[in-house]
């Protein structure tokens, strides 16, 4: 198979999207020469059942606000419109179909998410359909990944950014600053809509 184009998918809860997500996607895009990266907010993350997750429309809009300044970034509503649990395998199949045979699909994850891949729905097929990119901080080794998966995965060290959505939610709840952890428009959106206050 000769691929003519490379495109990336970055799935996540994005509650909220932050500079860790954005820097990772941009570094992966640049390094692998991706023509575009699509952020896919998960409507009903199967691994976050029982946890409180913000309305998908808020998470979608924050992703749009965060990505407007990057011409290579898009946000997709595919998981929001699809009923049932949001499985990455369904999303990858959807984009494979949309983009066609000639496009090599890169699925971008953080090393923490990637190390859980054996618990995802149908990891074998997922790894056949796309190239996985596991992004880690310099010095961080990919632990707990079975060898059979490791072969199909590209790893990349991304500039150290210890930002997480959980940390941002806690900070908002405690009334602490989140300036420079998320784009300004996302920060304003969080306050305007009183997210993460309780
Ligand atoms: P939470 O703290 O609620 O779990 P999160 O910050 O991990 O949120 P998610 O939406 O769960 O964000 O993550 C989406 C994807 O982004 C996952 O693949 C995750 O590994 C990756 N990711 C999250 N934070 C970072 C970061 N700081 N650097 C690189 N990748 C990240
Ligand atoms: Mg996470």
Short mmCIF file of C-alpha atoms and ligand atoms in Angstrom, two decimals:
data_model
loop_
_atom_site.label_atom_id
_atom_site.label_comp_id
_atom_site.label_asym_id
_atom_site.label_seq_id
_atom_site.Cartn_x
_atom_site.Cartn_y
_atom_site.Cartn_z
CA UNK A 1 0.00 0.00 0.00
CA UNK A 2 1.42 3.36 -1.00
CA UNK A 3 0.09 6.15 1.13
CA UNK A 4 0.04 9.61 -0.37
CA UNK A 5 -1.24 11.53 2.62
CA UNK A 6 -0.93 11.28 6.39
CA UNK A 7 -3.58 12.53 8.78
CA UNK A 8 -3.94 12.41 12.55
CA UNK A 9 -6.76 11.77 14.97
CA UNK A 10 -6.51 12.82 18.59
CA UNK A 11 -9.24 11.40 20.78
CA UNK A 12 -9.90 12.50 24.32
CA UNK A 13 -12.38 13.73 26.86
CA UNK A 14 -10.94 17.26 26.62
CA UNK A 15 -12.60 18.35 29.86
CA UNK A 16 -11.09 20.89 29.23
CA UNK A 17 -8.65 20.88 26.31
CA UNK A 18 -5.26 22.30 27.43
CA UNK A 19 -1.80 23.14 26.13
CA UNK A 20 -0.57 19.57 26.81
CA UNK A 21 -3.01 18.31 24.15
CA UNK A 22 -2.24 21.15 21.74
CA UNK A 23 1.55 20.99 21.97
CA UNK A 24 1.47 17.21 21.59
CA UNK A 25 -0.74 17.33 18.49
CA UNK A 26 1.38 20.07 16.93
CA UNK A 27 4.70 18.33 17.59
CA UNK A 28 3.36 15.04 16.19
CA UNK A 29 1.94 16.84 13.15
CA UNK A 30 5.22 18.55 12.45
CA UNK A 31 7.40 15.49 13.07
CA UNK A 32 5.39 13.04 10.95
CA UNK A 33 4.35 15.60 8.32
CA UNK A 34 0.61 15.23 8.88
CA UNK A 35 -1.67 17.21 6.57
CA UNK A 36 -4.20 17.67 9.36
CA UNK A 37 -5.03 16.64 12.92
CA UNK A 38 -8.64 16.11 13.94
CA UNK A 39 -9.53 16.40 17.61
CA UNK A 40 -12.40 14.08 18.50
CA UNK A 41 -14.11 14.83 21.80
CA UNK A 42 -15.55 11.65 23.23
CA UNK A 43 -19.26 11.87 24.05
CA UNK A 44 -19.42 8.94 26.47
CA UNK A 45 -15.86 7.81 27.29
CA UNK A 46 -16.15 4.08 28.15
CA UNK A 47 -13.24 4.32 30.63
CA UNK A 48 -14.81 7.26 32.49
CA UNK A 49 -18.15 5.66 33.34
CA UNK A 50 -19.24 6.74 36.80
CA UNK A 51 -17.06 9.85 36.63
CA UNK A 52 -18.62 13.25 36.19
CA UNK A 53 -17.84 14.58 32.73
CA UNK A 54 -18.97 17.98 31.37
CA UNK A 55 -21.61 18.26 28.67
CA UNK A 56 -20.09 17.19 25.32
CA UNK A 57 -21.22 20.49 23.76
CA UNK A 58 -19.06 22.46 26.23
CA UNK A 59 -16.08 20.18 25.55
CA UNK A 60 -16.63 20.44 21.80
CA UNK A 61 -16.85 24.25 21.87
CA UNK A 62 -13.72 24.57 24.01
CA UNK A 63 -11.86 22.37 21.51
CA UNK A 64 -13.06 24.62 18.67
CA UNK A 65 -11.97 27.76 20.54
CA UNK A 66 -8.57 26.22 21.30
CA UNK A 67 -7.86 25.18 17.72
CA UNK A 68 -9.05 28.17 15.65
CA UNK A 69 -5.56 29.64 15.40
CA UNK A 70 -4.02 26.48 13.89
CA UNK A 71 -4.89 25.93 10.20
CA UNK A 72 -3.96 22.23 10.49
CA UNK A 73 -6.33 21.52 13.37
CA UNK A 74 -9.98 20.48 13.06
CA UNK A 75 -12.58 19.32 15.57
CA UNK A 76 -15.02 16.55 14.76
CA UNK A 77 -18.49 15.93 16.17
CA UNK A 78 -18.48 12.30 15.06
CA UNK A 79 -18.46 10.79 18.57
CA UNK A 80 -20.95 13.36 19.83
CA UNK A 81 -23.45 12.44 17.11
CA UNK A 82 -22.91 8.68 17.45
CA UNK A 83 -25.11 6.99 20.07
CA UNK A 84 -23.70 4.53 22.59
CA UNK A 85 -20.23 4.34 24.14
CA UNK A 86 -17.53 6.26 22.26
CA UNK A 87 -15.14 3.61 20.99
CA UNK A 88 -12.03 4.75 19.13
CA UNK A 89 -12.30 1.79 16.76
CA UNK A 90 -15.61 3.16 15.36
CA UNK A 91 -14.05 6.60 14.96
CA UNK A 92 -11.00 5.25 13.17
CA UNK A 93 -13.20 3.22 10.81
CA UNK A 94 -15.24 6.36 10.10
CA UNK A 95 -12.16 8.42 9.18
CA UNK A 96 -10.57 5.59 7.17
CA UNK A 97 -13.75 5.58 5.10
CA UNK A 98 -13.93 9.35 4.80
CA UNK A 99 -10.27 9.84 3.87
CA UNK A 100 -9.95 6.79 1.63
CA UNK A 101 -7.29 4.20 0.89
CA UNK A 102 -4.39 6.54 0.18
CA UNK A 103 -4.35 8.17 3.59
CA UNK A 104 -2.27 6.77 6.42
CA UNK A 105 -4.08 7.41 9.68
CA UNK A 106 -2.11 8.28 12.82
CA UNK A 107 -3.86 7.91 16.15
CA UNK A 108 -2.26 10.25 18.65
CA UNK A 109 -2.29 9.46 22.36
CA UNK A 110 -0.34 10.33 25.45
CA UNK A 111 1.81 7.54 26.86
CA UNK A 112 -0.58 7.21 29.82
CA UNK A 113 -3.56 6.56 27.56
CA UNK A 114 -1.57 4.29 25.27
CA UNK A 115 -0.42 2.08 28.13
CA UNK A 116 -4.12 1.21 28.70
CA UNK A 117 -4.68 0.09 25.11
CA UNK A 118 -5.20 -3.57 25.92
CA UNK A 119 -8.37 -2.54 27.78
CA UNK A 120 -9.79 -0.70 24.75
CA UNK A 121 -12.43 -2.17 22.47
CA UNK A 122 -10.75 -4.31 19.77
CA UNK A 123 -7.13 -3.11 20.13
CA UNK A 124 -5.83 -5.62 17.55
CA UNK A 125 -7.97 -4.23 14.74
CA UNK A 126 -7.31 -0.69 15.85
CA UNK A 127 -3.56 -1.28 15.52
CA UNK A 128 -4.07 -2.77 12.08
CA UNK A 129 -6.07 0.21 10.85
CA UNK A 130 -3.75 2.96 11.98
CA UNK A 131 -0.31 3.88 13.18
CA UNK A 132 -0.29 4.70 16.85
CA UNK A 133 1.76 7.55 18.18
CA UNK A 134 2.45 7.44 21.89
CA UNK A 135 3.73 10.79 23.06
CA UNK A 136 5.74 10.92 26.24
CA UNK A 137 7.67 13.44 28.19
CA UNK A 138 11.46 13.30 27.76
CA UNK A 139 12.84 10.62 30.05
CA UNK A 140 9.50 8.87 30.53
CA UNK A 141 9.58 5.23 29.36
CA UNK A 142 6.55 3.46 27.99
CA UNK A 143 5.77 0.96 30.69
CA UNK A 144 3.20 -1.76 30.79
CA UNK A 145 2.79 -2.01 27.03
CA UNK A 146 2.73 -5.55 25.79
CA UNK A 147 5.35 -6.33 23.14
CA UNK A 148 2.78 -7.45 20.61
CA UNK A 149 1.41 -3.90 20.63
CA UNK A 150 4.72 -2.09 20.90
CA UNK A 151 5.78 -3.04 17.36
CA UNK A 152 2.98 -1.09 15.75
CA UNK A 153 3.63 2.03 17.66
CA UNK A 154 5.75 5.08 17.04
CA UNK A 155 6.89 6.92 20.11
CA UNK A 156 7.79 10.56 20.27
CA UNK A 157 9.15 12.68 23.08
CA UNK A 158 7.16 15.85 23.49
CA UNK A 159 8.44 18.88 25.38
CA UNK A 160 7.69 18.40 29.05
CA UNK A 161 4.21 19.66 29.85
CA UNK A 162 2.81 18.22 33.03
CA UNK A 163 -0.62 19.70 32.40
CA UNK A 164 -3.74 17.58 32.87
CA UNK A 165 -7.45 18.36 32.64
CA UNK A 166 -7.94 17.03 36.19
CA UNK A 167 -5.42 19.52 37.52
CA UNK A 168 -7.20 22.36 35.71
CA UNK A 169 -10.60 21.30 37.10
CA UNK A 170 -9.17 21.21 40.64
CA UNK A 171 -7.57 24.61 40.23
CA UNK A 172 -10.85 26.18 39.06
CA UNK A 173 -12.69 24.57 41.94
CA UNK A 174 -10.18 25.97 44.43
CA UNK A 175 -10.26 29.38 42.77
CA UNK A 176 -6.64 29.12 41.55
CA UNK A 177 -5.32 30.55 38.31
CA UNK A 178 -5.34 28.49 35.13
CA UNK A 179 -3.75 31.22 33.04
CA UNK A 180 -1.19 29.88 30.50
CA UNK A 181 -2.35 26.28 31.02
CA UNK A 182 -5.21 26.64 28.53
CA UNK A 183 -5.75 29.10 25.67
CA UNK A 184 -7.27 32.38 26.85
CA UNK A 185 -10.54 31.75 25.02
CA UNK A 186 -10.91 28.43 26.85
CA UNK A 187 -10.17 30.08 30.17
CA UNK A 188 -12.85 32.70 29.48
CA UNK A 189 -15.32 30.04 28.33
CA UNK A 190 -14.83 28.10 31.59
CA UNK A 191 -15.57 31.17 33.73
CA UNK A 192 -18.44 32.40 31.58
CA UNK A 193 -20.19 29.02 31.80
CA UNK A 194 -19.19 28.40 35.43
CA UNK A 195 -17.64 25.02 34.66
CA UNK A 196 -15.80 22.96 37.31
CA UNK A 197 -17.06 25.06 40.20
CA UNK A 198 -18.65 22.14 42.06
P1 LIG B 1 -7.85 13.87 32.77
O1 LIG B 1 -6.89 14.46 33.74
O2 LIG B 1 -9.28 14.25 33.04
O3 LIG B 1 -7.68 12.41 32.54
P2 LIG B 1 -6.23 14.53 30.48
O4 LIG B 1 -5.47 15.79 30.68
O5 LIG B 1 -5.51 13.24 30.64
O6 LIG B 1 -7.55 14.57 31.36
P3 LIG B 1 -7.71 13.47 28.28
O7 LIG B 1 -8.81 14.14 27.57
O8 LIG B 1 -8.02 12.36 29.21
O9 LIG B 1 -6.88 14.61 29.04
O10 LIG B 1 -6.58 12.99 27.26
C1 LIG B 1 -6.72 12.92 25.87
C2 LIG B 1 -5.39 12.46 25.28
O11 LIG B 1 -4.38 13.44 25.52
C3 LIG B 1 -4.87 11.16 25.88
O12 LIG B 1 -4.26 10.42 24.85
C4 LIG B 1 -3.82 11.64 26.87
O13 LIG B 1 -2.82 10.66 27.07
C5 LIG B 1 -3.26 12.86 26.16
N1 LIG B 1 -2.70 13.87 27.07
C6 LIG B 1 -3.31 14.44 28.13
N2 LIG B 1 -2.52 15.34 28.73
C7 LIG B 1 -1.35 15.35 28.04
C8 LIG B 1 -0.10 16.08 28.15
N3 LIG B 1 0.09 16.98 29.11
N4 LIG B 1 0.87 15.82 27.25
C9 LIG B 1 0.65 14.89 26.29
N5 LIG B 1 -0.48 14.19 26.10
C10 LIG B 1 -1.48 14.41 26.97
MG1 LIG B 2 -6.49 11.38 30.95
#
